[in-house]
XYZ file of C-alpha atoms in Angstrom:
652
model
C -35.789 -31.819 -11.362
C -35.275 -31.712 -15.196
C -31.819 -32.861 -16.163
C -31.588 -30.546 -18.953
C -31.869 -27.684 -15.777
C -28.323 -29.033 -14.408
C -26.627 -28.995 -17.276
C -27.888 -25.326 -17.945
C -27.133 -24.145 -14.832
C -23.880 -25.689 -14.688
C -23.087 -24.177 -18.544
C -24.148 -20.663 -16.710
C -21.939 -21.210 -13.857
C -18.478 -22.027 -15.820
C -19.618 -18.734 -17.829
C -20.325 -16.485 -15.197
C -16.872 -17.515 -13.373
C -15.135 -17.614 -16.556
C -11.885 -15.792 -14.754
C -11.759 -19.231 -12.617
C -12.670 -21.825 -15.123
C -10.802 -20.977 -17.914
C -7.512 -20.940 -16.660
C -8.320 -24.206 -14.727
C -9.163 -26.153 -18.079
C -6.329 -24.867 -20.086
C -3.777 -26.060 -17.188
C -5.785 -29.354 -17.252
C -5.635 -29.956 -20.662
C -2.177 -28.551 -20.449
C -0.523 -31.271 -18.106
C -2.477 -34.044 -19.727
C -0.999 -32.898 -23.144
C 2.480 -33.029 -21.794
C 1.676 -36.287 -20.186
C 0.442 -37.656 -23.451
C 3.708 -36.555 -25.564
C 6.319 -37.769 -23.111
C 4.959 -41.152 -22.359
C 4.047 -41.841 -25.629
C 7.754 -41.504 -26.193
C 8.647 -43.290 -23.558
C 6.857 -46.871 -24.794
C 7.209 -45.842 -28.558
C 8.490 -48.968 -30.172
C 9.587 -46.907 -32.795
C 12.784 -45.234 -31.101
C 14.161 -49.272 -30.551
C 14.793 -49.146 -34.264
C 17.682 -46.675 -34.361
C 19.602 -49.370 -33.463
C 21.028 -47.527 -30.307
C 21.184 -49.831 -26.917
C 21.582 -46.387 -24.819
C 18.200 -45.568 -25.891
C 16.489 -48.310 -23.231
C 17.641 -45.677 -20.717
C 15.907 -42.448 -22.882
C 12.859 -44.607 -22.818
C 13.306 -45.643 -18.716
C 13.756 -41.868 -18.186
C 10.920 -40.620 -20.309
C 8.695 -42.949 -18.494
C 9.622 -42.052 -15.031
C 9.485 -38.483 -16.095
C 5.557 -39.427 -17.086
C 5.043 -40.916 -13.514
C 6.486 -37.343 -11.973
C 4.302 -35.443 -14.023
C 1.047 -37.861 -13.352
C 1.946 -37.250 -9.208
C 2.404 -33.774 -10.155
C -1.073 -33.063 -12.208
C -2.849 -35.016 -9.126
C -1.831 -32.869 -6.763
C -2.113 -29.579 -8.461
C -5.383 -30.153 -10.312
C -6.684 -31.637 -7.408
C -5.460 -28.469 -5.099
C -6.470 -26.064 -7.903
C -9.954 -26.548 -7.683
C -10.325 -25.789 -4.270
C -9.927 -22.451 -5.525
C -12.865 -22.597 -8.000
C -14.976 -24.789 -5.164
C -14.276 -22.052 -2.572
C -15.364 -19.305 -4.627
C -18.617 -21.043 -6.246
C -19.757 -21.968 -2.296
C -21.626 -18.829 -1.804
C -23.766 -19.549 -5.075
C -24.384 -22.902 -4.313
C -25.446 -21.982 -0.825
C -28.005 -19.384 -2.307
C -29.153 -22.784 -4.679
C -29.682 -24.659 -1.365
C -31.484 -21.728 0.471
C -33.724 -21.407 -2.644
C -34.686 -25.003 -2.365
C -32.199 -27.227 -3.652
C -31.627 -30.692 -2.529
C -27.762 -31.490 -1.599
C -28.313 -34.095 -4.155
C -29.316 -31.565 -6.892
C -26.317 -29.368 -6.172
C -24.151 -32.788 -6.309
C -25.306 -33.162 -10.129
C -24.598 -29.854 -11.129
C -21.062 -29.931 -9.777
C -20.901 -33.348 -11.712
C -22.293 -31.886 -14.827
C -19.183 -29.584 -14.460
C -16.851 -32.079 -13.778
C -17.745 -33.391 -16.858
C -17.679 -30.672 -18.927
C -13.977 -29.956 -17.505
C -13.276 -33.468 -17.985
C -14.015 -33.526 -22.119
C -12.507 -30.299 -22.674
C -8.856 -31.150 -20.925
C -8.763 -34.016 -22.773
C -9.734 -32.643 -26.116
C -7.170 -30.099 -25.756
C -4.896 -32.252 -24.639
C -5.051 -34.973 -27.664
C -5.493 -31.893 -30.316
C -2.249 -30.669 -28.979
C -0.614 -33.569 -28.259
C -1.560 -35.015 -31.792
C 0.141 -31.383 -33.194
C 3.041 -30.966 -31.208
C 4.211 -34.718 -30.857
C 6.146 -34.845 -34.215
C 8.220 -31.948 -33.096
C 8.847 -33.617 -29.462
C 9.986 -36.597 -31.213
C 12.163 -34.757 -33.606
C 13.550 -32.434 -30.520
C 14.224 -35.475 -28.332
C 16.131 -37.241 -31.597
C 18.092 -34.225 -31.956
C 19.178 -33.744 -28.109
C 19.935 -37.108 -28.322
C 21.596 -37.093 -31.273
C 20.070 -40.050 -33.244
C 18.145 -40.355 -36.436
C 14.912 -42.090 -36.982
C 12.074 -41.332 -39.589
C 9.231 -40.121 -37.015
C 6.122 -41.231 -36.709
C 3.040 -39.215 -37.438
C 0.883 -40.851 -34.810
C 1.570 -41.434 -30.935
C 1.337 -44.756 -29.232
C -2.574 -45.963 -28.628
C -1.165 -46.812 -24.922
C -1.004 -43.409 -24.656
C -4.412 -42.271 -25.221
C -5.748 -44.845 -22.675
C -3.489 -44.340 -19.803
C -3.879 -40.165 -20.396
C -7.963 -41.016 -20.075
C -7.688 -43.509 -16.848
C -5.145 -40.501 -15.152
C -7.999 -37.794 -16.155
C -10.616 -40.198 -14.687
C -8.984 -40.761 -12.072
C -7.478 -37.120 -11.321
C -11.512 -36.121 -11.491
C -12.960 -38.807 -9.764
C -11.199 -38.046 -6.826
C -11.909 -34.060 -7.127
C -15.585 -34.789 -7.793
C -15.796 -37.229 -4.381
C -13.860 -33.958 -2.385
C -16.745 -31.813 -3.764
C -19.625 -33.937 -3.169
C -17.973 -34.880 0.448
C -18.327 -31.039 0.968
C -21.822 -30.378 -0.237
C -23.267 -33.283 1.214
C -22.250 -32.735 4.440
C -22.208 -28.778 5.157
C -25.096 -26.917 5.619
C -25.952 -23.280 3.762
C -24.618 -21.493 6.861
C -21.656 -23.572 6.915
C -21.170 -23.306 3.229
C -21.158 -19.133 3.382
C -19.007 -19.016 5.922
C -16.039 -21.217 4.730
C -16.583 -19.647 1.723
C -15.723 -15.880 3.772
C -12.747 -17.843 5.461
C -9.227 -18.235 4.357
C -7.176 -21.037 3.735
C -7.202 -23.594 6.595
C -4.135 -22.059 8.751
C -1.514 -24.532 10.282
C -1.811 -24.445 14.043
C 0.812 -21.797 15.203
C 2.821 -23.305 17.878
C 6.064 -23.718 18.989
C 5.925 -27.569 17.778
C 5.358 -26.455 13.932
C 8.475 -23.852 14.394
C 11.161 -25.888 16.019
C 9.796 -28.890 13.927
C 10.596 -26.594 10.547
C 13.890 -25.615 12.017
C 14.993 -28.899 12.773
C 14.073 -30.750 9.365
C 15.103 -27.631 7.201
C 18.844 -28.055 9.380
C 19.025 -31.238 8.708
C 18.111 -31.519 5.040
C 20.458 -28.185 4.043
C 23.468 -29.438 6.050
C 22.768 -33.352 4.850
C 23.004 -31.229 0.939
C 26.049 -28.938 1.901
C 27.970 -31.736 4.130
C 27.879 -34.465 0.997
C 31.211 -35.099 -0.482
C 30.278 -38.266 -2.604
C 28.270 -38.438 -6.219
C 26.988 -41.486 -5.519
C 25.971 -40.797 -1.814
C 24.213 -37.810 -3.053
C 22.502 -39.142 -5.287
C 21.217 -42.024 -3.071
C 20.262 -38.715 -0.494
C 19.040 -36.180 -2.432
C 15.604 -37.279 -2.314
C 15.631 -37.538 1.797
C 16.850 -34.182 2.183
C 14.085 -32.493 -0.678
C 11.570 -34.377 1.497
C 12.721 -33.181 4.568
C 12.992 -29.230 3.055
C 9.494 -29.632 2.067
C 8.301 -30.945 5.005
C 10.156 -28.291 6.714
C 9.086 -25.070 4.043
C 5.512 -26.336 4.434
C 5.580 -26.431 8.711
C 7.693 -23.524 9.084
C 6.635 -20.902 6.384
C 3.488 -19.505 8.550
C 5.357 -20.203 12.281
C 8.507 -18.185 10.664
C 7.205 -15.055 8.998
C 4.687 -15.276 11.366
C 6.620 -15.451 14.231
C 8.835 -12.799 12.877
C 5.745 -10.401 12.400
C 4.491 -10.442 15.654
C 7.454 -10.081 17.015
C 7.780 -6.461 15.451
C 4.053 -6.082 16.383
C 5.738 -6.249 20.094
C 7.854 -3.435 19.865
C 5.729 -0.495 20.538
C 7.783 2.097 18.607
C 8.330 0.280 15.600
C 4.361 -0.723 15.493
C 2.188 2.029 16.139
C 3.511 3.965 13.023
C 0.495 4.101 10.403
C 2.475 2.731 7.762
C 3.702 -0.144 9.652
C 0.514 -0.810 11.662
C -1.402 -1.686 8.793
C 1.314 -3.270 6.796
C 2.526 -5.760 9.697
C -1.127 -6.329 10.961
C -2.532 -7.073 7.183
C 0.818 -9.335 6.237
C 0.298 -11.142 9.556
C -3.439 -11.609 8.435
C -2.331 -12.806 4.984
C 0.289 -15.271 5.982
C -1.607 -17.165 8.544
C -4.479 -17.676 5.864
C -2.469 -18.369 2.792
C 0.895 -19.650 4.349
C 0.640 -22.978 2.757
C -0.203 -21.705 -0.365
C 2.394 -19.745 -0.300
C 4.982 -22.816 0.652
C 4.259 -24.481 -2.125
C 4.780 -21.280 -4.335
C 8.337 -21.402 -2.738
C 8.789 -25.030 -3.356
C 7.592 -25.200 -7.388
C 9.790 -22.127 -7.333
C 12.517 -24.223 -6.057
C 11.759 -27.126 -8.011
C 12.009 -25.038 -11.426
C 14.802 -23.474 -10.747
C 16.878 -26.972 -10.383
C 15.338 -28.550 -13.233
C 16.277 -25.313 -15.277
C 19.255 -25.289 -14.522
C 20.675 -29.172 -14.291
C 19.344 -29.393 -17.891
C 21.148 -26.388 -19.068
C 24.504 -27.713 -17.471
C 23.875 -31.221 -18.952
C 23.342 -29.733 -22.180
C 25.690 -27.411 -23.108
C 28.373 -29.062 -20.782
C 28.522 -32.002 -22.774
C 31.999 -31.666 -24.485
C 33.641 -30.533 -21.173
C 31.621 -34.096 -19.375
C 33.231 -35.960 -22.327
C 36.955 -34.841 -22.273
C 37.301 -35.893 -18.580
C 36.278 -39.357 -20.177
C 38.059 -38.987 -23.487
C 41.318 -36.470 -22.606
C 42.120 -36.345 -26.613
C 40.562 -36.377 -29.589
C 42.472 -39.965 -30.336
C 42.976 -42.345 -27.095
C 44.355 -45.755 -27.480
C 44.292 -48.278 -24.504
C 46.997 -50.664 -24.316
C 48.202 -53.280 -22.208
C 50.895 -51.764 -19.481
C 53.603 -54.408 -19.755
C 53.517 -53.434 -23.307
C 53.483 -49.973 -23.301
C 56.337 -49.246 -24.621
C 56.160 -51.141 -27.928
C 52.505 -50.186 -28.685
C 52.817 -46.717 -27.922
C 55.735 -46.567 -30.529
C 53.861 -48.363 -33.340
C 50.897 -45.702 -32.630
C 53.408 -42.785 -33.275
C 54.738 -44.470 -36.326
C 51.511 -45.100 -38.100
C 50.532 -41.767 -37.395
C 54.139 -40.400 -38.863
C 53.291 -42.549 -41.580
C 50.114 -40.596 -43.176
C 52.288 -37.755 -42.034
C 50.156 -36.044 -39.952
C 51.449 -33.171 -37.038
C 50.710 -34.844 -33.661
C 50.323 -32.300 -30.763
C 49.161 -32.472 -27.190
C 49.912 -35.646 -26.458
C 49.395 -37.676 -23.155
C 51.370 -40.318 -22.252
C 50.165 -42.120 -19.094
C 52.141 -45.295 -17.400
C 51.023 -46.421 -14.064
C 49.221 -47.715 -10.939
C 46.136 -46.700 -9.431
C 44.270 -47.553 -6.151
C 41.333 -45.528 -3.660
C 42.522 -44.343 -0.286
C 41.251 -42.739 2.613
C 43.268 -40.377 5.517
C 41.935 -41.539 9.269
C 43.558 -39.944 11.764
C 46.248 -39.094 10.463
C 46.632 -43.022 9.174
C 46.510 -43.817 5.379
C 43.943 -46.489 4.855
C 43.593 -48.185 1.515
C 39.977 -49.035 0.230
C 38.013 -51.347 -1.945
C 36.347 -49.760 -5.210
C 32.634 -50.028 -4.237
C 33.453 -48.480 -0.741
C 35.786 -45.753 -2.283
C 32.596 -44.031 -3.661
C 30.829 -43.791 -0.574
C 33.577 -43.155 2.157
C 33.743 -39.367 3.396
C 37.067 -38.358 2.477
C 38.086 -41.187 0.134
C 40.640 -40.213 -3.240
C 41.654 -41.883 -6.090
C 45.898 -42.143 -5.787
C 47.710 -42.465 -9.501
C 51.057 -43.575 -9.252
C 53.252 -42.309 -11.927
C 57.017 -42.249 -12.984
C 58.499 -39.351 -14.017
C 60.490 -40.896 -16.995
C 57.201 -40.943 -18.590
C 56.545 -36.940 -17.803
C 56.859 -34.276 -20.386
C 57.829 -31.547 -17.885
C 61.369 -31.424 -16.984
C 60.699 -29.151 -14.280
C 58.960 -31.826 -12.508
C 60.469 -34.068 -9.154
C 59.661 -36.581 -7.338
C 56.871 -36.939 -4.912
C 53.365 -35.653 -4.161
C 51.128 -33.470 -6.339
C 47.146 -32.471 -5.000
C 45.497 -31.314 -2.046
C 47.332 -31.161 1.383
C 44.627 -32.988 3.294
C 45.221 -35.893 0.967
C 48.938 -36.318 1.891
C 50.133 -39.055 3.211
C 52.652 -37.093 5.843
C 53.638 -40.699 7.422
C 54.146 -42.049 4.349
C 52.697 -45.228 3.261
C 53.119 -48.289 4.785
C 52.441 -51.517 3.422
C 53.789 -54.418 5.068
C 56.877 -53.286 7.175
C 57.838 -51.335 4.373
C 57.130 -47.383 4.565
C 57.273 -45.047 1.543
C 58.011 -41.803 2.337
C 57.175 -38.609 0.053
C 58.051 -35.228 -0.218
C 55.212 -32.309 -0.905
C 55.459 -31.019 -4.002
C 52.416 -28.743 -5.767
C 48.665 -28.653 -5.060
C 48.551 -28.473 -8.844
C 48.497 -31.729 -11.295
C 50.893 -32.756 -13.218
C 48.668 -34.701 -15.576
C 45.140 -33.479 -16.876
C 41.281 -35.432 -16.553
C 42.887 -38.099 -14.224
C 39.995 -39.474 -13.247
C 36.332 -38.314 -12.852
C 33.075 -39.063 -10.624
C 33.690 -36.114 -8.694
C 36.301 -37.984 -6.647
C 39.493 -35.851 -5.454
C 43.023 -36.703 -7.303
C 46.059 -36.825 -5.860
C 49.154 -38.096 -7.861
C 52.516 -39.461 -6.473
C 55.475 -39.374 -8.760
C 58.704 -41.791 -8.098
C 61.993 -41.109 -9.964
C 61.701 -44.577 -12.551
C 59.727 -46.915 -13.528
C 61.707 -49.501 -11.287
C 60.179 -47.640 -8.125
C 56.773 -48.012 -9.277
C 57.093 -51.858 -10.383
C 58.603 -52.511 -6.869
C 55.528 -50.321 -5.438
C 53.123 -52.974 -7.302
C 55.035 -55.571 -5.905
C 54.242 -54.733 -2.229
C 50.673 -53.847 -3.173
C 50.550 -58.056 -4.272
C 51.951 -59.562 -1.211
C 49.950 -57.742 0.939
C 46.751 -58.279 -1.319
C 46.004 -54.713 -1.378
C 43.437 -53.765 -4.282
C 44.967 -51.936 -7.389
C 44.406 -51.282 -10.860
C 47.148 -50.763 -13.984
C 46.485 -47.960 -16.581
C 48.647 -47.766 -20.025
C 47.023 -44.877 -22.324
C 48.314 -42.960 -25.356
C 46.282 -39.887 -26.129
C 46.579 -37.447 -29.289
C 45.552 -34.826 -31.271
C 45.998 -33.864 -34.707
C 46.818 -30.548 -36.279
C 43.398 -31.026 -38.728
C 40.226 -30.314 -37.927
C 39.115 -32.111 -41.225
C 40.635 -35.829 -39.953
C 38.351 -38.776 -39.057
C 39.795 -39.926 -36.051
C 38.134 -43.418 -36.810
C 39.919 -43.957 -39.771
C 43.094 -45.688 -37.641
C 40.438 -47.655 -35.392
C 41.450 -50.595 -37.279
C 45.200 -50.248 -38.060
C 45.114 -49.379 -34.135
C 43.162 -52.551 -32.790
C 45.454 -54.857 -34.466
C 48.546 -54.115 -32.587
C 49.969 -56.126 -30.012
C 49.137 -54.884 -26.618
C 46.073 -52.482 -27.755
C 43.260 -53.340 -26.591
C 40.434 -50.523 -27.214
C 40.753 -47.023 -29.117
C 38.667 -44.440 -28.106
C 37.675 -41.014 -30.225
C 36.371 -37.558 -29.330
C 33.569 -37.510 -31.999
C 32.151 -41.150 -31.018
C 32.215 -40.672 -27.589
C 30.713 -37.238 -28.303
C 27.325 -39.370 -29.854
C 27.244 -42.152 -27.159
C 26.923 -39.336 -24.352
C 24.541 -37.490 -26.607
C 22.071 -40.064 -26.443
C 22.949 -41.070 -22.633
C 22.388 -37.743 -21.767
C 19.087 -36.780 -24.245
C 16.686 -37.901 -22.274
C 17.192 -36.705 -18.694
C 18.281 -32.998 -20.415
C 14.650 -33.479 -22.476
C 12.675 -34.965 -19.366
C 14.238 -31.623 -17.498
C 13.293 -29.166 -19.685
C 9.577 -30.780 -19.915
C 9.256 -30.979 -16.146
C 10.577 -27.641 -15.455
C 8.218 -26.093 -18.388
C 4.892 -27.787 -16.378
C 6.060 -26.310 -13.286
C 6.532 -23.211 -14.294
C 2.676 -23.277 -15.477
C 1.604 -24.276 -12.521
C 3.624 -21.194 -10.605
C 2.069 -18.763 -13.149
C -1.421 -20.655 -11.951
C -1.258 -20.413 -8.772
C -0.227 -17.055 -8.219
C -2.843 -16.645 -10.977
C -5.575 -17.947 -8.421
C -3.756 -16.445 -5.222
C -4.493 -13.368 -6.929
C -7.987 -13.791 -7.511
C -8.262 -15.063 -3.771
C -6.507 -11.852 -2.287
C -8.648 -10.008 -4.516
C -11.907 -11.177 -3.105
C -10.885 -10.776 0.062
C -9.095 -7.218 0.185
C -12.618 -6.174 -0.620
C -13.627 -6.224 2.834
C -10.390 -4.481 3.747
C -10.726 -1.875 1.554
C -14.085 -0.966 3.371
C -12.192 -0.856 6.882
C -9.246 0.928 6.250
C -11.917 3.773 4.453
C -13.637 3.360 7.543
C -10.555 4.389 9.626
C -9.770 7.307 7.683
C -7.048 6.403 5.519
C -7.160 8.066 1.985
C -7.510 5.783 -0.917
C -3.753 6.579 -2.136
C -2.838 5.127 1.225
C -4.789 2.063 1.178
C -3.986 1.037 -2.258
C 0.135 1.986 -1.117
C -0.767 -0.339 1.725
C -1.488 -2.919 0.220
C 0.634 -2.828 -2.564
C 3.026 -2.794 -0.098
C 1.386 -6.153 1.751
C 0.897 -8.272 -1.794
C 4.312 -7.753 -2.560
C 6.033 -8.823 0.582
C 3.876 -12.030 0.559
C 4.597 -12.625 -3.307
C 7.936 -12.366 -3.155
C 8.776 -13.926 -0.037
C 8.523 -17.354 -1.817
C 11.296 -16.403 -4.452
C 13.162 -15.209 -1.597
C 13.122 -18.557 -0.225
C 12.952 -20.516 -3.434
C 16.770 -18.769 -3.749
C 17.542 -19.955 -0.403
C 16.413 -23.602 -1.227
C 18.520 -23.669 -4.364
C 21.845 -22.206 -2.488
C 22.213 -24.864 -0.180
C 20.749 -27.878 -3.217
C 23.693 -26.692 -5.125
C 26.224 -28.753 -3.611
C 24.180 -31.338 -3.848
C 23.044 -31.145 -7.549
C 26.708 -30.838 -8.331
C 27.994 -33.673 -6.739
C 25.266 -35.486 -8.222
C 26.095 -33.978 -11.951
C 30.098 -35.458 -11.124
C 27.944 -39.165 -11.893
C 27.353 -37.176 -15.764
C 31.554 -36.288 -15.773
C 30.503 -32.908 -15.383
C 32.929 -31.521 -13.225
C 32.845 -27.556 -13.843
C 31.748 -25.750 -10.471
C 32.111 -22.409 -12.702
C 29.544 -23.189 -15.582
C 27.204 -24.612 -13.231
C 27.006 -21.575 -11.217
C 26.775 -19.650 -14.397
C 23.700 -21.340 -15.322
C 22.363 -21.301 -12.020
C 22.662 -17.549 -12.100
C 20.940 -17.710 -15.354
C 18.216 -19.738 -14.776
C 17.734 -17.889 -11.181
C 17.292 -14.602 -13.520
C 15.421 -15.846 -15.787
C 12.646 -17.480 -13.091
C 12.571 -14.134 -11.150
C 11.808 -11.903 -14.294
C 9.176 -14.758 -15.167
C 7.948 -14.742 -11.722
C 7.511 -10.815 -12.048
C 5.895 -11.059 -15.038
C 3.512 -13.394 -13.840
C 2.853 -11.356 -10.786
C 2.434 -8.096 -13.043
C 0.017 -10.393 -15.450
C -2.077 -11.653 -12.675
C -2.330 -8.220 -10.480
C -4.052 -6.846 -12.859
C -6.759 -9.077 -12.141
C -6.507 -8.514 -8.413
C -7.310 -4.962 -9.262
C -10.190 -5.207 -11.087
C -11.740 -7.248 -8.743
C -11.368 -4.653 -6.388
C -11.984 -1.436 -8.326
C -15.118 -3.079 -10.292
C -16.461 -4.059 -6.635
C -16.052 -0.447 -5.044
C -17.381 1.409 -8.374
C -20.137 -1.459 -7.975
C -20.820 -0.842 -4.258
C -20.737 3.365 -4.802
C -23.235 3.080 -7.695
């Protein structure tokens, strides 16, 4: 056969099924452009020369981000065109019928491959080339660093975004020539008629679903420790997945037939058809569906941790940096360089206000029935139940009102007082509420204990040495000054060279180190939750187009039966909307129990505010739910033209 004949008929193919291919080679080229712009950040050399040592871990971020989004175009370009392969079946059956070799059909899938292949990655390095500058200058400005850009990406990134297209189409290309090779015509029409393959419904799948999803949501809501949260979180998303993907069909399913059992409910026309087309639907595009639910998911928590990251960032610095001036100083000479702080500052005459003095010990403890047991560091982080203990004196407190004894949550006080050695201190219960702001951070609870002098803390310290117990001093003078025009880095020097001080920390600098820390997971967020909301609007897009194709045939039947065609198209309205939002139902459901989870692991970023969190939870939940509308409007419309331009077609 005459090459030129494949490449002709596969040119006529992609045109006649325009509705499948185009959207398919836009969302190509779309995640190879965004694979091109964030690795090519991610190995610039370029970003090394602001002279920033944080920006290593942009670099380390952007890169992993580039692996996620590699994984991610894998499987959804790979799943994607199972849509397109599905729906071209029937023609390439009629090819085969007509005469056609398997091998001839082989090359004109190939010839399309190839065609898809050089148009992703044109679009993608056209639009990489034009939007990379104003990545670069977006992730400089999250990040808050300055650096003349540069017009061209790294070369590395051209050749590893070609070997992941190759690669990405090599392995659709062997899928499709694996299925024409070894299917016959018949074969070929028939799958082509079928929907997706179904999950086996049995009781296996459902208890199976029931048991992971338990376990991963009460692993997320159980979790009480940033660190161990972080070191889980990925266990229980896999085992929610796993779960969402065995469970979605044996669920709904299950739930469906069991209304099909009750005899009054069923046999009501309205209900018949709806329940006996949904059940239809979800057993042949359950999975489908799952992974609707899960990109849902995943968007949402992208969406929203980069929000909270973002505009959080002052809040996630003052529980590091209390004022806008800290000094550090030495405790056994607190006294001294605390008063040569004040008088510098009384010097330039400026109006000190909201000062925090802070004098004391500090050590990690854990309550075990009913015993107070004191812990290392390392283990404090991880232990269920563990808090971080400040002891204070109240000579040092500003309050007057204040007394001796124990300030923070009940559960964390020690009723039996605590012993060390055969000594046992014994404290009163005084107020759930602090006496001292942004004690510590990490998400770990605080609990202060206040003793009348500094003599009863000094003799505390001395029992904590002979009994080896672990414990750490803390001397810190924090300030701020009535004028917002003062450069708090002005006294860094005057500060440093006092006796005793040992570091000087300021609002404003801090402010720019977290900036940078920060930039790159909030722009690696943002990036990742933009691609997979593209590839929710495409899938729905092609879920569409399937439902489409195959409501055709039950368009004909419910005619058949005597239903009216207001009916049929209420019915089924009805039917499309149950089984499109039924994955944002359970997307919602996914994020409720993550967000403990995502917020203990946003207490490792200082970012302790439960409140904004939810706000932008809330947020981003509305704003993925009008999107996912939209999207569903959008693509319906194609769903009904298939179907109206097929019955006009078959009346004519």
């Amino acid at each position: 056969m005459n090459r030129s004949l494949y490449g002709k008929l596969s040119t006529n193919g992609m045109k006649n099924n325009r509705e499948l291919y185009t959207p398919f080679t836009l969302a190509s080229g779309g995640v190879f452009t965004l694979f091109f712009i964030i690795l090519s950040m991610g190995i610039n050399e370029r970003f090394k020369m602001t002279g920033f040592s944080g920006m290593d871990n942009i670099q380390l971020v952007l890169r992993m981000g580039s692996v996620v989004i590699a994984l991610f175009s894998l499987i959804f370009l790979y799943y994607t065109y199972s849509f397109i392969l599905k729906r071209r079946q029937k023609e390439l059956a009629l090819y085969q019928i007509l005469g056609m070799e398997r091998k001839h059909l082989c090359k004109i899938i190939l010839h399309e491959l190839l065609h898809l292949l050089a148009k992703s990655l044109l679009i993608a390095f056209l639009l990489g080339n034009v939007i990379y500058k104003l990545s670069e200058n977006l992730l400089l400005r999250i990040s808050n660093t300055f650096l003349e850009t540069s017009f061209f990406p790294s070369v590395k990134a051209y050749l590893f975004t070609v070997l992941l297209a190759l690669f990405i189409y090599l392995l659709i290309a062997l899928k499709s020539l694996w299925k024409i090779r070894f299917l016959r015509p018949i074969e070929l029409l028939r799958e082509a008629n079928a929907g997706e393959k179904k999950p086996k419904m049995n009781i296996f799948y459902l208890i199976s679903s029931l048991v992971l999803l338990s376990i991963g949501y009460t692993m997320a809501v159980r979790i009480q420790s940033p660190i161990e949260a972080l070191g889980k979180f990925f266990i229980a998303t896999l085992l929610v997945i796993i779960g969402t993907e065995l469970g979605f069909v044996a669920i709904s399913v299950g739930v469906l037939q069991f209304l099909q059992k009750r005899s009054k409910y069923y046999y009501q026309p309205k209900k018949f058809t709806n329940i006996s087309g949904l059940i239809s639907r979800m057993v042949k595009n359950g999975v489908s569906l799952a992974n609707i639910a899960i990109i849902a998911t995943a968007v949402m928590i992208l969406l929203s941790t980069a929000s909270a990251l973002n505009y959080g960032i002052k809040e996630m610095i003052r529980n590091v940096v209390p004022r806008d001036g800290n000094v550090y100083m030495a405790y056994e000479d607190y006294d001294e360089a605390k008063e040569e702080v004040k008088r510098i500052l009384k010097e330039k005459k400026l109006n000190i206000r909201n000062e925090r003095e802070l004098r004391g010990l500090n050590f990690y403890a854990v309550r075990k029935n009913g015993e107070f047991q004191f812990l290392q560091s390392g283990r404090a982080l991880t232990e269920k139940g563990s808090c971080f203990y400040a002891i204070l004196c109240l000579d040092d407190m500003k309050d007057s009102t204040l007394k001796p004894g124990f300030y923070g949550e009940k559960s964390y006080f020690p009723e039996h007082g605590i012993s060390i050695g055969d000594k046992n201190y014994k404290f009163s219960y005084q107020s759930e509420e602090l006496p001292i702001d942004h004690l510590y951070d990490l998400g770990m609870k605080n609990a202060i204990i206040l003793f009348e002098n500094l003599e009863g803390v000094n003799e505390f310290e001395q029992d904590l040495n002979h009994q080896n117990i672990p414990y750490q001093r803390s001397a810190n003078y924090g300030f701020d000054i009535d004028n917002s025009n003062i450069d708090y880095e002005e006294f860094r020097e005057e500060f440093l060279s006092i006796d005793g001080v040992h570091q000087y920390q300021t609002f404003e600098t801090k402010y720019k180190e977290f900036r940078q820390i920060t930039g790159g997971v909030v722009y690696t967020g943002y990036f990742l939750g933009i691609v997979f909301m593209v590839a929710l609007a495409l899938i729905i897009y092609y879920k569409q187009l399937t439902e489409g194709y195959e409501d055709l045939q039950r368009y004909q039947v419910l005619q058949r039966v005597g239903m009216t065609k207001k009916e049929i198209k209420a019915t089924i309205n009805d039917q499309i909307r149950m089984v499109f939002l039924l994955p944002l139902f359970v997307a919602t459901i996914h994020m409720a129990f993550a967000f403990p989870m995502v917020s203990k692991i946003l207490n490792i970023f200082y970012l302790e505010n439960l409140r904004m969190y939810i706000k932008f939870v809330l947020l981003t939940l509305g704003i993925v739910v009008l999107l996912y509308l939209l999207i569903y409007q959008l693509t319906s419309k194609v769903y009904y033209r298939i179907v109206t331009s097929k019955q006009s077609t078959r009346k004519a």
